[in-house]
Amino acid sequence: MNFNSGDRDYVYIFLAVTLLALPLLLIFSSYVRRLHDSNLSGWWALLLPLTFVGGGIFTLIAAITLGCRKSTPGANRFGDAGLVEF
């Protein structure tokens, strides 16, 4: 099979997008799980991409604050939070 340079460019672009999208998807899903531990809707996770795109300091502080909230003790509407008290 003979590839010219234009075909290889599409392969490199596909690999780059795939290698960048996979970690972002994992970060986003863990952030949603973290919000569910705090008994908040996963829709709040949509603030996370705003910190990188258009964000500003307010959105970054909001994303960090929502991510650092303490889990609800015991079960909440999303299930058992799994919080262990030492």
Coordinates of N, CA and C in Angstrom, one line a residue:
M1 N 0.9 -1.2 0.0 CA 0.0 0.0 0.0 C 0.9 1.2 0.0
N2 N 0.6 2.2 -0.8 CA 1.4 3.4 -1.0 C 0.7 4.6 -0.4
F3 N 1.3 5.2 0.6 CA 0.7 6.4 1.2 C 1.5 7.6 0.8
N4 N 0.8 8.6 0.5 CA 1.5 9.9 0.3 C 1.5 10.7 1.6
S5 N 2.1 11.8 1.6 CA 2.3 12.5 2.9 C 1.0 13.1 3.4
G6 N 0.0 13.3 2.5 CA -1.3 13.8 3.0 C -2.1 12.8 3.8
D7 N -1.9 11.5 3.4 CA -2.6 10.4 4.2 C -2.0 10.3 5.6
R8 N -0.7 10.4 5.7 CA 0.0 10.3 6.9 C -0.4 11.4 7.9
D9 N -0.7 12.6 7.3 CA -1.1 13.7 8.2 C -2.4 13.4 8.9
Y10 N -3.3 12.8 8.2 CA -4.6 12.4 8.9 C -4.4 11.4 10.0
V11 N -3.5 10.5 9.7 CA -3.2 9.4 10.8 C -2.6 10.1 12.0
Y12 N -1.7 11.0 11.8 CA -1.0 11.7 12.9 C -2.1 12.6 13.7
I13 N -2.9 13.2 12.9 CA -4.0 14.1 13.6 C -4.9 13.2 14.4
F14 N -5.3 12.0 13.8 CA -6.2 11.1 14.6 C -5.5 10.6 15.8
L15 N -4.2 10.2 15.7 CA -3.5 9.8 16.9 C -3.4 10.9 18.0
A16 N -3.1 12.1 17.6 CA -3.0 13.2 18.5 C -4.3 13.5 19.2
V17 N -5.4 13.5 18.5 CA -6.7 13.8 19.1 C -7.1 12.6 20.0
T18 N -6.8 11.4 19.6 CA -7.1 10.3 20.5 C -6.3 10.3 21.8
L19 N -5.0 10.6 21.6 CA -4.2 10.6 22.8 C -4.5 11.7 23.7
L20 N -5.0 12.8 23.2 CA -5.4 13.9 24.1 C -6.8 13.8 24.6
A21 N -7.7 13.1 23.9 CA -9.1 13.0 24.3 C -9.2 12.0 25.4
L22 N -8.5 10.9 25.4 CA -8.6 9.8 26.4 C -8.3 10.3 27.8
P23 N -7.2 11.0 28.1 CA -7.0 11.5 29.4 C -8.0 12.5 29.9
L24 N -8.5 13.4 28.9 CA -9.5 14.3 29.3 C -10.8 13.7 29.7
L25 N -11.1 12.6 29.0 CA -12.3 11.9 29.3 C -12.2 11.2 30.7
L26 N -11.0 10.7 31.0 CA -10.8 10.1 32.4 C -10.9 11.1 33.5
I27 N -10.3 12.3 33.2 CA -10.3 13.4 34.2 C -11.8 13.8 34.4
F28 N -12.5 14.0 33.3 CA -13.9 14.4 33.4 C -14.8 13.4 34.2
S29 N -14.6 12.1 33.9 CA -15.4 11.1 34.6 C -15.0 11.1 36.1
S30 N -13.8 11.2 36.4 CA -13.4 11.2 37.9 C -13.9 12.4 38.6
Y31 N -14.0 13.6 37.9 CA -14.6 14.8 38.5 C -16.1 14.6 38.7
V32 N -16.8 14.0 37.8 CA -18.2 13.7 38.0 C -18.4 12.8 39.2
R33 N -17.6 11.8 39.3 CA -17.7 10.9 40.5 C -17.4 11.6 41.8
R34 N -16.5 12.5 41.7 CA -16.2 13.3 42.9 C -17.3 14.2 43.3
L35 N -18.0 14.8 42.3 CA -19.1 15.6 42.6 C -20.3 14.8 43.1
H36 N -20.5 13.6 42.6 CA -21.5 12.7 43.2 C -21.2 12.3 44.6
D37 N -19.9 12.2 45.0 CA -19.6 12.0 46.4 C -20.0 13.1 47.3
S38 N -20.1 14.3 46.7 CA -20.5 15.5 47.5 C -22.0 15.8 47.4
N39 N -22.7 14.8 46.8 CA -24.1 14.9 46.6 C -24.5 16.1 45.7
L40 N -23.7 16.3 44.7 CA -24.0 17.4 43.7 C -24.2 16.7 42.3
S41 N -24.9 17.4 41.4 CA -25.1 16.8 40.1 C -23.8 16.8 39.3
G42 N -23.7 15.9 38.4 CA -22.5 15.8 37.6 C -22.4 16.9 36.5
W43 N -23.6 17.6 36.3 CA -23.6 18.7 35.4 C -22.6 19.8 35.8
W44 N -22.3 19.9 37.1 CA -21.4 20.9 37.5 C -20.0 20.7 36.9
A45 N -19.7 19.5 36.5 CA -18.4 19.2 35.9 C -18.2 19.9 34.5
L46 N -19.3 20.5 34.0 CA -19.1 21.3 32.8 C -18.3 22.5 33.0
L47 N -18.1 22.9 34.3 CA -17.3 24.1 34.6 C -15.8 23.8 34.3
L48 N -15.4 22.5 34.4 CA -14.0 22.1 34.2 C -13.5 22.5 32.9
P49 N -14.1 22.3 31.7 CA -13.5 22.7 30.5 C -13.5 24.2 30.3
L50 N -14.4 24.9 31.0 CA -14.3 26.4 30.9 C -13.1 27.0 31.5
T51 N -12.4 26.3 32.4 CA -11.2 26.8 33.0 C -10.1 26.8 32.0
F52 N -10.1 25.9 31.0 CA -9.1 25.8 30.0 C -9.4 26.7 28.8
V53 N -10.7 26.8 28.4 CA -11.1 27.5 27.2 C -11.1 29.0 27.4
G54 N -12.1 29.5 28.2 CA -12.3 30.9 28.3 C -12.2 31.4 29.7
G55 N -11.9 30.6 30.5 CA -12.0 30.7 31.9 C -11.7 31.8 32.7
G56 N -10.7 32.2 33.1 CA -10.5 33.3 34.1 C -10.4 32.7 35.4
I57 N -10.0 33.5 36.4 CA -9.7 33.0 37.7 C -10.9 32.6 38.5
F58 N -12.1 33.2 38.2 CA -13.3 32.8 38.9 C -13.7 31.4 38.6
T59 N -13.7 31.0 37.4 CA -14.1 29.7 37.0 C -13.1 28.6 37.5
L60 N -11.8 29.0 37.5 CA -10.8 28.1 38.1 C -11.0 27.9 39.5
I61 N -11.3 28.9 40.3 CA -11.5 28.8 41.7 C -12.8 28.0 42.0
A62 N -13.8 28.2 41.2 CA -15.1 27.4 41.3 C -14.8 25.9 41.1
A63 N -14.0 25.6 40.0 CA -13.8 24.2 39.7 C -12.9 23.5 40.9
I64 N -12.0 24.2 41.4 CA -11.2 23.7 42.5 C -12.0 23.5 43.7
T65 N -12.9 24.5 44.0 CA -13.7 24.5 45.2 C -14.7 23.3 45.1
L66 N -15.3 23.1 44.0 CA -16.2 22.0 43.8 C -15.5 20.6 43.9
G67 N -14.3 20.6 43.4 CA -13.5 19.4 43.4 C -13.0 19.0 44.8
C68 N -12.9 20.0 45.7 CA -12.3 19.8 47.0 C -13.3 19.7 48.1
R69 N -14.6 19.7 47.8 CA -15.6 19.6 48.8 C -15.6 18.3 49.5
K70 N -16.0 18.3 50.8 CA -16.0 17.1 51.6 C -17.2 16.2 51.1
S71 N -16.9 14.9 51.1 CA -18.0 14.0 50.7 C -19.1 13.9 51.8
T72 N -20.3 13.6 51.4 CA -21.3 13.5 52.4 C -21.2 12.1 53.1
P73 N -21.3 12.1 54.4 CA -21.2 10.9 55.2 C -22.3 9.9 54.8
G74 N -22.0 8.7 54.7 CA -23.1 7.7 54.3 C -23.5 7.8 52.9
A75 N -24.7 7.3 52.7 CA -25.3 7.2 51.3 C -25.9 8.5 51.0
N76 N -25.9 8.9 49.7 CA -26.6 10.0 49.2 C -27.5 9.6 48.0
R77 N -28.0 10.5 47.3 CA -28.9 10.2 46.2 C -28.2 9.4 45.0
F78 N -26.8 9.5 45.0 CA -26.1 8.8 44.0 C -25.5 7.5 44.5
G79 N -25.8 7.1 45.7 CA -25.3 5.8 46.3 C -24.3 6.1 47.4
D80 N -23.6 5.0 47.8 CA -22.7 5.1 49.0 C -21.5 5.9 48.6
A81 N -21.1 6.9 49.4 CA -20.0 7.7 49.0 C -18.7 7.1 49.4
G82 N -18.7 6.1 50.2 CA -17.5 5.4 50.6 C -16.5 6.2 51.4
L83 N -17.0 7.2 52.2 CA -16.2 8.0 53.0 C -15.8 7.2 54.3
V84 N -14.6 7.1 54.6 CA -14.1 6.4 55.7 C -13.5 7.4 56.7
E85 N -14.1 7.4 57.9 CA -13.6 8.3 59.0 C -12.5 7.5 59.8
F86 N -11.4 8.3 60.0 CA -10.3 7.7 60.8 C -10.3 8.2 62.1

